[in-house]
XYZ file of C-alpha atoms in Angstrom:
670
model
C 151.095 42.612 131.562
C 148.575 45.383 131.150
C 149.795 47.329 134.176
C 153.468 46.840 133.348
C 152.837 47.888 129.773
C 151.119 51.047 130.961
C 154.116 51.999 133.070
C 156.578 51.456 130.243
C 154.381 53.368 127.822
C 154.100 56.248 130.242
C 157.875 56.663 130.327
C 158.113 56.774 126.523
C 155.185 59.147 126.229
C 156.710 61.508 128.774
C 160.072 61.315 126.990
C 158.508 62.147 123.631
C 156.566 65.032 125.140
C 159.736 66.362 126.760
C 161.599 66.291 123.432
C 158.744 68.008 121.633
C 158.223 70.661 124.296
C 161.943 71.356 124.577
C 162.862 71.511 120.921
C 159.929 73.469 119.564
C 161.363 76.412 121.490
C 164.756 76.237 119.795
C 165.557 78.521 116.908
C 167.205 77.056 113.852
C 167.029 77.311 110.122
C 166.060 73.649 110.012
C 162.392 72.925 110.710
C 161.030 69.427 110.297
C 157.322 68.790 110.565
C 156.218 65.563 112.204
C 152.567 64.715 111.803
C 150.437 61.887 113.191
C 146.700 61.495 112.855
C 145.906 64.449 115.106
C 149.231 65.795 116.352
C 151.599 68.153 114.631
C 154.892 69.338 116.070
C 158.046 71.035 114.850
C 161.498 69.664 115.688
C 164.173 72.221 114.882
C 167.504 70.449 115.357
C 168.853 67.364 113.550
C 169.971 65.479 116.672
C 166.532 65.866 118.251
C 164.861 64.577 115.114
C 167.123 61.523 115.035
C 166.583 60.818 118.725
C 162.842 61.263 118.398
C 162.701 58.859 115.436
C 164.630 56.248 117.422
C 162.376 56.736 120.431
C 159.252 56.452 118.290
C 160.621 53.270 116.741
C 161.206 51.809 120.201
C 157.763 52.883 121.369
C 156.114 51.320 118.337
C 157.983 48.071 118.938
C 156.980 47.997 122.603
C 153.393 48.948 121.854
C 153.090 46.310 119.175
C 154.058 43.764 121.815
C 151.722 45.111 124.495
C 148.813 46.336 122.408
C 148.608 49.851 123.809
C 148.088 53.140 122.009
C 150.767 55.834 122.158
C 148.073 58.498 121.714
C 145.550 57.384 124.314
C 146.170 55.434 127.545
C 142.581 54.118 127.439
C 142.586 52.599 123.939
C 144.155 49.677 122.108
C 143.671 51.289 118.703
C 146.508 52.770 116.681
C 145.185 55.887 114.931
C 148.721 56.970 114.041
C 148.721 54.028 111.604
C 145.157 54.066 110.253
C 142.010 56.048 111.017
C 138.351 55.071 110.743
C 136.734 57.904 108.783
C 133.189 56.616 108.254
C 130.900 53.934 109.681
C 127.755 52.448 108.124
C 125.673 50.736 110.789
C 122.812 48.260 110.378
C 121.333 47.246 113.709
C 118.382 45.266 115.027
C 116.995 46.041 118.479
C 116.127 42.916 120.477
C 114.433 43.786 123.786
C 113.844 40.155 124.720
C 117.559 39.309 124.648
C 118.765 42.849 125.461
C 120.988 42.929 122.413
C 121.841 44.965 119.392
C 122.824 42.807 116.447
C 123.897 43.648 112.941
C 126.939 44.939 111.159
C 129.351 47.852 110.974
C 131.025 48.731 107.682
C 134.193 50.657 108.497
C 135.892 52.925 105.975
C 139.532 53.321 106.985
C 142.221 55.742 105.784
C 145.719 54.264 105.966
C 148.391 56.647 107.305
C 151.331 54.253 107.464
C 152.112 50.912 105.861
C 150.171 48.322 107.852
C 149.408 44.628 107.734
C 146.630 44.671 110.328
C 143.970 46.931 111.804
C 143.556 47.215 115.570
C 140.231 48.114 117.151
C 138.689 48.374 120.610
C 135.874 46.029 121.620
C 134.140 45.071 124.843
C 132.024 41.939 125.330
C 131.097 41.854 121.652
C 130.323 38.577 119.911
C 132.105 38.804 116.569
C 130.305 36.631 114.023
C 132.404 37.405 110.956
C 134.717 39.980 109.398
C 134.896 40.489 105.655
C 136.854 42.678 103.257
C 135.020 44.945 100.839
C 134.988 42.236 98.175
C 133.372 39.744 100.551
C 136.501 37.780 101.476
C 136.247 36.340 104.985
C 139.091 37.559 107.204
C 140.669 36.004 110.243
C 140.848 38.011 113.447
C 142.166 37.780 116.985
C 140.208 38.899 120.030
C 142.450 39.138 123.086
C 141.368 38.247 126.581
C 139.432 41.133 128.111
C 141.011 43.515 130.584
C 138.462 44.605 133.214
C 136.805 47.922 132.299
C 138.889 48.309 129.119
C 137.590 45.424 127.026
C 139.573 43.478 124.450
C 142.008 44.293 121.697
C 140.609 43.224 118.317
C 143.316 42.572 115.708
C 142.323 42.072 112.079
C 145.118 40.910 109.720
C 144.557 42.392 106.278
C 144.414 40.147 103.187
C 147.378 42.095 101.838
C 149.489 44.960 103.218
C 147.966 48.429 102.940
C 150.010 51.469 102.026
C 149.874 55.164 102.848
C 146.725 56.980 101.597
C 145.006 53.721 100.725
C 141.349 53.349 101.723
C 140.109 49.998 102.957
C 136.667 48.805 104.003
C 135.865 46.080 106.508
C 132.429 44.647 107.303
C 132.046 43.322 110.836
C 128.973 41.316 111.832
C 128.474 41.154 115.574
C 126.180 41.192 118.600
C 126.371 43.221 121.771
C 126.230 41.657 125.207
C 123.148 41.994 127.441
C 125.562 43.575 129.921
C 127.114 46.054 127.467
C 128.408 48.897 129.620
C 127.164 51.559 127.197
C 123.561 50.348 127.176
C 120.800 50.311 129.742
C 117.798 48.101 129.075
C 114.827 49.107 131.220
C 111.886 46.955 132.183
C 108.438 48.542 131.683
C 108.149 49.150 135.432
C 111.213 51.408 135.243
C 109.536 53.737 132.729
C 106.826 56.349 133.176
C 104.319 54.508 131.009
C 104.900 51.157 132.778
C 103.831 49.328 129.602
C 106.847 49.104 127.284
C 110.601 48.574 127.802
C 113.153 51.246 126.989
C 116.816 51.325 125.970
C 119.368 54.121 125.881
C 123.132 54.480 125.599
C 125.909 56.348 127.344
C 129.235 55.943 125.534
C 131.356 58.584 127.216
C 134.121 58.138 128.083
C 135.182 54.765 126.600
C 132.045 52.616 126.397
C 131.343 52.862 122.660
C 133.503 49.745 122.275
C 130.653 47.774 123.871
C 128.276 48.888 121.066
C 130.535 48.397 118.034
C 134.158 47.557 117.207
C 135.825 50.949 116.818
C 138.802 53.140 117.559
C 137.358 54.183 120.923
C 139.456 57.293 121.381
C 138.441 60.943 120.954
C 141.551 61.391 118.815
C 139.558 59.699 116.033
C 136.525 61.335 114.412
C 134.229 59.730 111.889
C 130.949 60.363 110.099
C 128.236 57.746 110.182
C 125.013 56.520 108.634
C 122.707 54.094 110.411
C 119.714 51.905 109.725
C 118.022 50.598 112.869
C 115.139 48.141 113.001
C 112.908 48.116 116.083
C 109.444 46.661 116.644
C 106.289 48.746 116.695
C 105.393 51.047 118.433
C 108.953 52.048 119.325
C 110.710 55.208 118.170
C 114.458 55.087 117.468
C 116.567 58.202 117.992
C 120.303 58.657 117.429
C 122.975 61.350 117.611
C 122.345 62.188 113.973
C 119.804 63.666 111.605
C 116.783 61.396 111.346
C 115.786 60.799 107.745
C 113.159 58.088 107.991
C 111.014 56.972 110.881
C 109.333 53.843 109.549
C 110.028 50.298 110.748
C 113.620 50.866 109.659
C 114.744 54.195 111.051
C 117.584 55.781 109.081
C 120.060 58.405 110.231
C 122.872 60.507 108.814
C 125.651 62.269 110.693
C 127.752 64.235 108.169
C 129.895 66.014 110.772
C 132.767 63.879 112.117
C 132.317 62.778 115.741
C 134.430 60.881 118.270
C 133.127 57.454 119.252
C 131.847 58.619 122.647
C 129.237 60.760 120.864
C 127.612 57.792 119.171
C 124.207 57.520 120.854
C 120.980 55.573 120.515
C 117.675 55.521 122.390
C 114.637 53.344 121.741
C 111.327 53.862 123.506
C 107.667 54.680 123.026
C 108.118 58.424 122.652
C 106.342 61.624 121.713
C 107.775 64.960 120.600
C 106.910 68.634 120.665
C 108.364 71.374 118.488
C 110.238 74.049 120.406
C 111.554 76.046 117.463
C 112.539 75.843 113.786
C 115.379 73.386 114.527
C 114.536 72.173 118.048
C 112.220 69.461 119.374
C 111.881 67.797 122.748
C 111.210 64.056 123.046
C 110.035 62.033 126.041
C 107.492 59.494 127.127
C 104.020 60.982 126.889
C 103.758 61.299 130.667
C 106.514 63.968 130.673
C 106.076 65.578 127.279
C 104.010 68.632 128.230
C 106.145 69.427 131.272
C 109.265 68.981 129.159
C 107.989 71.236 126.375
C 107.250 73.984 128.905
C 110.531 73.592 130.806
C 112.695 73.780 127.681
C 110.657 76.285 125.668
C 113.575 78.747 125.456
C 116.010 76.308 123.826
C 116.068 78.115 120.473
C 116.801 81.390 122.257
C 119.786 79.786 123.990
C 120.981 78.342 120.702
C 120.895 81.753 119.015
C 122.803 83.329 121.915
C 125.456 80.625 121.587
C 125.814 81.335 117.876
C 126.385 85.029 118.569
C 129.404 84.117 120.670
C 130.770 81.056 118.876
C 129.628 81.236 115.268
C 127.142 79.199 113.206
C 125.692 75.995 114.636
C 126.953 73.221 112.346
C 124.807 70.251 113.415
C 121.519 71.286 111.693
C 119.130 69.914 114.334
C 119.176 70.430 118.092
C 116.738 68.122 119.855
C 116.375 67.152 123.504
C 115.452 63.728 124.837
C 114.210 63.563 128.429
C 115.263 60.112 129.563
C 113.998 57.914 132.404
C 115.333 58.747 135.893
C 118.187 56.200 135.814
C 120.157 58.321 133.320
C 123.404 59.046 135.228
C 124.134 62.624 134.132
C 122.425 65.987 134.071
C 122.881 66.019 130.326
C 124.927 64.386 127.586
C 125.791 66.457 124.544
C 125.137 63.847 121.857
C 125.083 65.740 118.527
C 121.610 66.590 117.220
C 120.066 64.922 120.288
C 121.060 66.029 123.782
C 120.109 63.494 126.464
C 118.845 65.082 129.716
C 117.735 63.864 133.113
C 114.116 64.346 134.238
C 115.487 65.958 137.409
C 115.689 69.144 135.311
C 111.882 69.337 135.265
C 111.744 71.711 138.221
C 108.653 73.550 137.000
C 110.351 76.944 137.138
C 112.998 76.760 134.371
C 115.614 77.319 137.063
C 117.929 74.634 135.661
C 118.206 76.113 132.192
C 121.971 76.396 132.713
C 122.226 72.646 132.066
C 120.647 73.087 128.630
C 122.951 76.023 127.855
C 125.887 73.857 128.931
C 124.920 71.051 126.560
C 124.338 73.532 123.719
C 127.833 74.961 124.214
C 129.261 71.467 123.787
C 128.160 71.765 120.157
C 131.334 73.823 119.781
C 133.628 72.766 122.636
C 133.689 69.004 122.894
C 131.732 68.042 119.804
C 133.319 70.321 117.201
C 136.656 70.866 118.991
C 137.499 67.774 121.028
C 140.094 66.662 123.574
C 142.494 64.174 122.014
C 142.165 61.859 125.027
C 140.595 62.107 128.465
C 143.743 63.388 130.140
C 142.787 66.646 128.424
C 139.103 66.477 129.378
C 139.221 70.067 130.649
C 139.442 71.220 127.016
C 135.919 69.827 126.642
C 134.344 70.625 129.987
C 136.291 73.635 131.270
C 135.679 75.479 128.003
C 132.019 74.501 128.028
C 131.372 75.745 131.580
C 133.238 78.944 130.744
C 131.145 79.526 127.615
C 127.914 78.455 129.338
C 128.296 81.266 131.869
C 129.175 83.831 129.233
C 126.140 82.915 127.135
C 123.869 82.821 130.173
C 124.985 86.323 131.116
C 124.493 87.553 127.536
C 120.763 86.849 127.895
C 120.527 89.554 130.574
C 120.044 93.008 129.076
C 121.472 95.002 131.987
C 125.258 94.756 131.643
C 126.013 95.196 135.338
C 123.448 92.597 136.310
C 124.832 90.262 133.641
C 128.330 90.653 135.094
C 127.061 89.956 138.622
C 125.123 86.924 137.441
C 128.104 85.423 135.599
C 130.343 85.895 138.622
C 127.757 84.466 140.988
C 127.529 81.326 138.857
C 131.315 81.125 138.963
C 131.248 81.399 142.756
C 128.763 78.517 142.923
C 131.189 76.518 140.804
C 134.054 77.485 143.106
C 132.062 76.088 146.047
C 131.675 72.749 144.265
C 135.343 72.715 143.243
C 136.469 73.404 146.809
C 134.412 70.526 148.201
C 135.608 68.188 145.441
C 139.283 68.936 146.031
C 139.440 69.441 149.792
C 136.851 66.888 150.937
C 136.223 64.275 148.246
C 139.494 63.736 146.397
C 142.012 65.366 148.722
C 144.223 68.335 147.896
C 147.203 66.130 147.021
C 145.318 63.746 144.750
C 146.804 63.593 141.239
C 143.217 63.573 139.954
C 142.936 67.217 141.023
C 145.480 68.149 138.361
C 143.957 69.940 135.400
C 145.841 67.506 133.136
C 146.007 64.215 135.066
C 148.038 61.177 134.069
C 145.524 58.446 133.218
C 147.969 55.630 132.760
C 146.510 52.858 134.945
C 143.470 55.047 135.705
C 140.124 54.508 134.005
C 138.512 57.765 132.811
C 135.377 56.904 134.817
C 137.524 56.923 137.971
C 138.890 60.354 137.077
C 135.472 61.946 136.561
C 134.824 64.871 138.942
C 134.075 68.589 138.994
C 137.789 69.365 138.584
C 138.011 69.550 134.763
C 134.739 71.502 134.718
C 135.382 74.119 137.364
C 139.165 74.281 137.561
C 139.256 74.430 133.766
C 136.645 77.193 133.602
C 138.402 79.142 136.338
C 141.695 78.888 134.444
C 140.084 80.327 131.327
C 138.531 83.151 133.364
C 141.985 83.884 134.794
C 143.433 84.012 131.272
C 140.571 86.212 130.059
C 141.140 88.730 132.842
C 144.906 88.625 132.272
C 144.838 89.401 128.548
C 142.337 92.248 128.765
C 138.836 90.945 129.427
C 135.959 89.589 127.306
C 136.302 92.171 124.534
C 139.758 90.752 123.755
C 139.269 87.131 124.757
C 136.025 86.573 122.832
C 137.840 87.184 119.558
C 140.429 84.617 120.593
C 137.681 82.103 121.404
C 136.150 82.439 117.949
C 139.565 82.136 116.305
C 140.351 79.059 118.410
C 137.063 77.371 117.510
C 137.573 78.157 113.831
C 141.178 76.926 113.880
C 140.478 73.555 115.521
C 136.939 72.811 114.342
C 136.345 69.150 113.481
C 139.709 68.266 115.037
C 141.013 66.837 118.298
C 143.773 68.538 120.256
C 145.691 68.384 123.515
C 146.639 70.992 126.095
C 150.040 71.690 124.554
C 148.374 72.608 121.284
C 145.923 74.898 123.063
C 148.762 76.581 124.942
C 150.840 77.031 121.786
C 147.916 78.583 119.921
C 147.062 80.911 122.807
C 150.644 82.128 123.144
C 150.963 82.661 119.417
C 147.642 84.524 119.218
C 148.648 86.817 122.098
C 152.349 86.941 121.227
C 152.415 90.706 121.764
C 150.674 90.520 125.141
C 153.314 90.438 127.894
C 150.714 89.694 130.573
C 150.791 85.998 129.693
C 154.371 85.824 130.964
C 152.855 85.794 134.458
C 151.109 82.445 133.927
C 152.543 79.613 136.019
C 151.707 76.916 133.481
C 153.217 74.063 135.471
C 151.154 74.783 138.580
C 147.933 75.411 136.680
C 148.175 72.324 134.484
C 150.190 69.740 136.337
C 150.046 70.342 140.094
C 147.402 69.022 142.441
C 145.070 71.051 144.608
C 143.156 74.287 144.269
C 144.009 76.761 141.498
C 146.970 79.048 142.283
C 144.894 82.171 141.532
C 141.205 82.866 142.189
C 139.774 85.628 139.965
C 138.432 88.756 141.618
C 134.770 87.812 141.290
C 131.952 90.234 142.014
C 130.505 89.044 145.345
C 127.523 91.403 145.579
C 125.020 88.558 145.095
C 126.639 86.531 147.889
C 126.466 89.286 150.522
C 122.852 88.499 151.379
C 123.769 84.813 151.583
C 126.695 85.560 153.895
C 124.459 87.658 156.138
C 121.840 84.912 156.283
C 124.498 82.332 157.098
C 125.573 84.406 160.102
C 121.955 84.707 161.241
C 121.328 80.965 160.971
C 124.499 80.124 162.874
C 123.369 82.253 165.841
C 120.849 80.095 167.763
C 119.339 83.177 169.344
C 117.944 84.364 165.999
C 114.497 83.326 164.843
C 114.027 82.225 161.238
C 111.138 82.973 158.893
C 110.435 82.945 155.147
C 111.083 86.674 154.775
C 114.788 85.854 155.151
C 114.776 84.187 151.717
C 111.659 85.636 150.103
C 113.590 87.560 147.428
C 116.335 84.957 146.973
C 116.727 83.405 143.537
C 116.910 79.584 143.426
C 120.647 79.968 142.795
C 121.063 82.017 145.979
C 119.227 79.349 147.956
C 121.578 76.762 146.457
C 124.580 78.929 147.353
C 123.291 79.215 150.922
C 122.722 75.466 151.327
C 126.129 74.655 149.834
C 127.734 77.066 152.316
C 126.013 75.160 155.125
C 127.410 71.895 153.752
C 130.892 73.381 153.825
C 130.699 74.214 157.535
C 130.187 72.135 160.673
C 126.719 70.507 160.819
C 123.862 72.408 162.444
C 122.024 70.873 165.411
C 119.093 68.777 164.194
C 116.452 71.013 165.771
C 117.943 74.134 164.200
C 118.152 72.450 160.801
C 114.528 71.302 160.973
C 113.434 74.831 161.849
C 115.387 76.140 158.849
C 113.880 73.559 156.505
C 110.339 74.466 157.478
C 110.834 78.233 157.670
C 112.620 78.519 154.290
C 110.484 75.906 152.483
C 113.567 73.969 151.406
C 112.306 70.753 153.007
C 109.445 70.645 150.480
C 111.201 72.113 147.441
C 110.599 70.541 144.021
C 113.973 71.773 142.747
C 116.315 68.781 142.742
C 119.394 70.991 143.252
C 117.842 72.233 146.497
C 116.467 68.845 147.592
C 119.813 67.128 147.100
C 121.644 69.646 149.262
C 118.908 69.681 151.895
C 119.108 65.905 152.305
C 122.883 66.071 152.583
C 122.517 68.598 155.397
C 120.072 66.302 157.174
C 122.463 63.357 156.887
C 125.394 65.423 158.143
C 123.356 66.605 161.135
C 122.435 62.951 161.817
C 118.690 63.435 161.455
C 117.474 59.837 161.659
C 113.996 60.822 160.498
C 115.411 61.669 157.051
C 117.229 58.396 156.334
C 114.352 56.794 154.461
C 113.735 59.992 152.495
C 117.412 60.124 151.497
C 117.341 56.493 150.362
C 114.145 57.084 148.420
C 115.816 60.061 146.730
C 118.818 58.029 145.534
C 116.532 55.201 144.430
C 114.256 57.497 142.444
C 116.927 58.782 140.047
C 120.453 57.905 138.993
C 122.050 61.304 138.443
C 125.561 60.814 139.796
C 125.911 64.465 140.784
C 123.264 63.774 143.429
C 123.552 60.078 144.159
C 127.282 59.836 144.806
C 127.548 62.624 147.427
C 124.441 61.366 149.258
C 125.828 57.835 149.369
C 129.234 59.119 150.493
C 127.580 61.044 153.327
C 125.535 57.995 154.334
C 128.681 55.865 154.301
C 130.409 58.352 156.606
C 127.547 57.927 159.099
C 128.671 54.673 160.659
C 125.316 53.861 162.253
C 123.553 53.761 158.866
C 126.452 52.560 156.710
C 125.233 48.994 156.384
C 121.706 50.150 155.589
C 123.075 52.359 152.806
C 125.135 49.490 151.375
C 122.155 47.141 151.565
C 120.027 49.716 149.741
C 122.649 50.099 147.035
C 123.003 46.361 146.459
C 119.239 45.990 146.215
C 118.975 48.750 143.596
C 122.220 48.126 141.708
C 120.470 46.050 138.999
C 118.393 49.117 138.117
C 121.430 51.354 137.643
C 123.443 52.109 134.546
C 126.933 50.660 134.546
C 128.803 53.888 135.228
C 126.631 54.682 138.263
C 127.018 51.224 139.791
C 130.743 51.146 138.986
C 131.535 54.455 140.690
C 129.204 53.873 143.647
C 130.891 50.568 144.388
C 134.118 52.476 144.787
C 132.449 55.167 146.932
C 131.036 52.456 149.209
C 134.339 50.538 149.269
C 132.824 47.411 147.757
C 134.794 44.960 145.650
C 133.942 44.437 141.986
């Protein structure tokens, strides 16, 4: 039923989009405004309005029967009918049973006459649901659909009408296997004495922490009161107001559910600036404070480009190694991997990236994960602009920005041509996620293809001096809202309505066709010339190699060089070993270099490096590193079974999203 329903829904959604896209271009004296929770469109002819109303009626009838959302293919909730605007959380942290228990008080704005409220949930034990006056309500929890959870339907005590506000109190417990939570044993932490817990809700795992409308189309404020035993510290994606036995938090800026975050551990902090702190276990705190000392400087540079920072506090939490991402932009509290602690501040771009999410992603958000590039493509684009703005020499800043873009192009090329395949629909900038879980769609495509598209548009309309003003206007226009690609396109074309250059844009190919982008910007390649020359030298076996070849290389140039080697045929093992020793990459402490070096060793079939590669994937859970290494090991038939055995042994120590995606990479059944 779920799959069939998805297919039917897809047809209606496409039909509605076609009507909207077609008729908003027609000129007529009649203009009718149709508005849902987060979508506004203009239908300009009476017959189109009538047809659209009939289609919407049919869609609503079908969706009511199947339980699917017309706004988000990954959610059961119906935000076109009613929207959760605020959540009050009271939670108890139970390490022994690996559970959060407590209650969520939902404040809901009614947008259409309704008799029930529909929420997303996943493996939650619902203990009771009450109305604001304490009346116990019935509810229905459907059978779970793998990876999507269950539809939670709450009949209201009496029908609710437009503009009415209702409040529901839900008492519940999470499951020990909640996909958004990782519960660590003391041995998995640096201190080895106390357990640790942290969350990762993106893309659609918040439903395993609380009943909610688990779609980025919905934004809500929240307050929280969390009880944890001594000596634990509780942190959340909000402003911390009280740190006693009951930690209290306040998030006054509306967020989508995937930005709800919690971490509980025995932690210390250091002040980095007037609104920035770094948190970690005590074993990493001094290294972390040194590595991220420039955070306030990055934050100020971001404000110069994007406008005032609206979230008050910007803290960093360095998590245990099993955290699956480089960083997660939880408001007020960015989560980061300890693999960033390179000792040379060379991975500061990750921090800049997460800071930029404070505007693109957190403040202006994709309406669902088909439009994920509006979050990540914009953020990569802005990250590189801000990074370049920190360089005083304008020519050097331009070269540096373009070199970073070329590194991204390398990663995009490998993702599309080697990992996904150039014809994969998941290489579209706006993929169709009907029947596709957002975790399965995650790749470098929305990041790098999206950023490249914006760079193409910037060059087309006249460069940064023109495009930066548009960016600020865009952020101001859509702040605290969610939007889709059509809305972005409409706003761009309206803003630049007098700029004929945009007539050249092949929107269909850029947005909806698979493969590499149709246009690659004319990047400055001066910083890659030395890399290209070194590549030619290494590929000639008659040339000797020594450290002087890379002595003046930046870490990013070394990374560019190693990635170029990955993209070509493997080097002979002896030649690769000579390179590793001569260029000091075999002993590098920079995880970006180590990860690529080990991939080169695997591709050259260096059997002496197998154990080191397995130790590397076991020591941290960052998917950017772990997935490619495992894919390379799987491709090496002689060590395939050893790699699978290693994964199965370590799977219990992984966060859900890492284990879930690696099972697919290793072709293992659920």
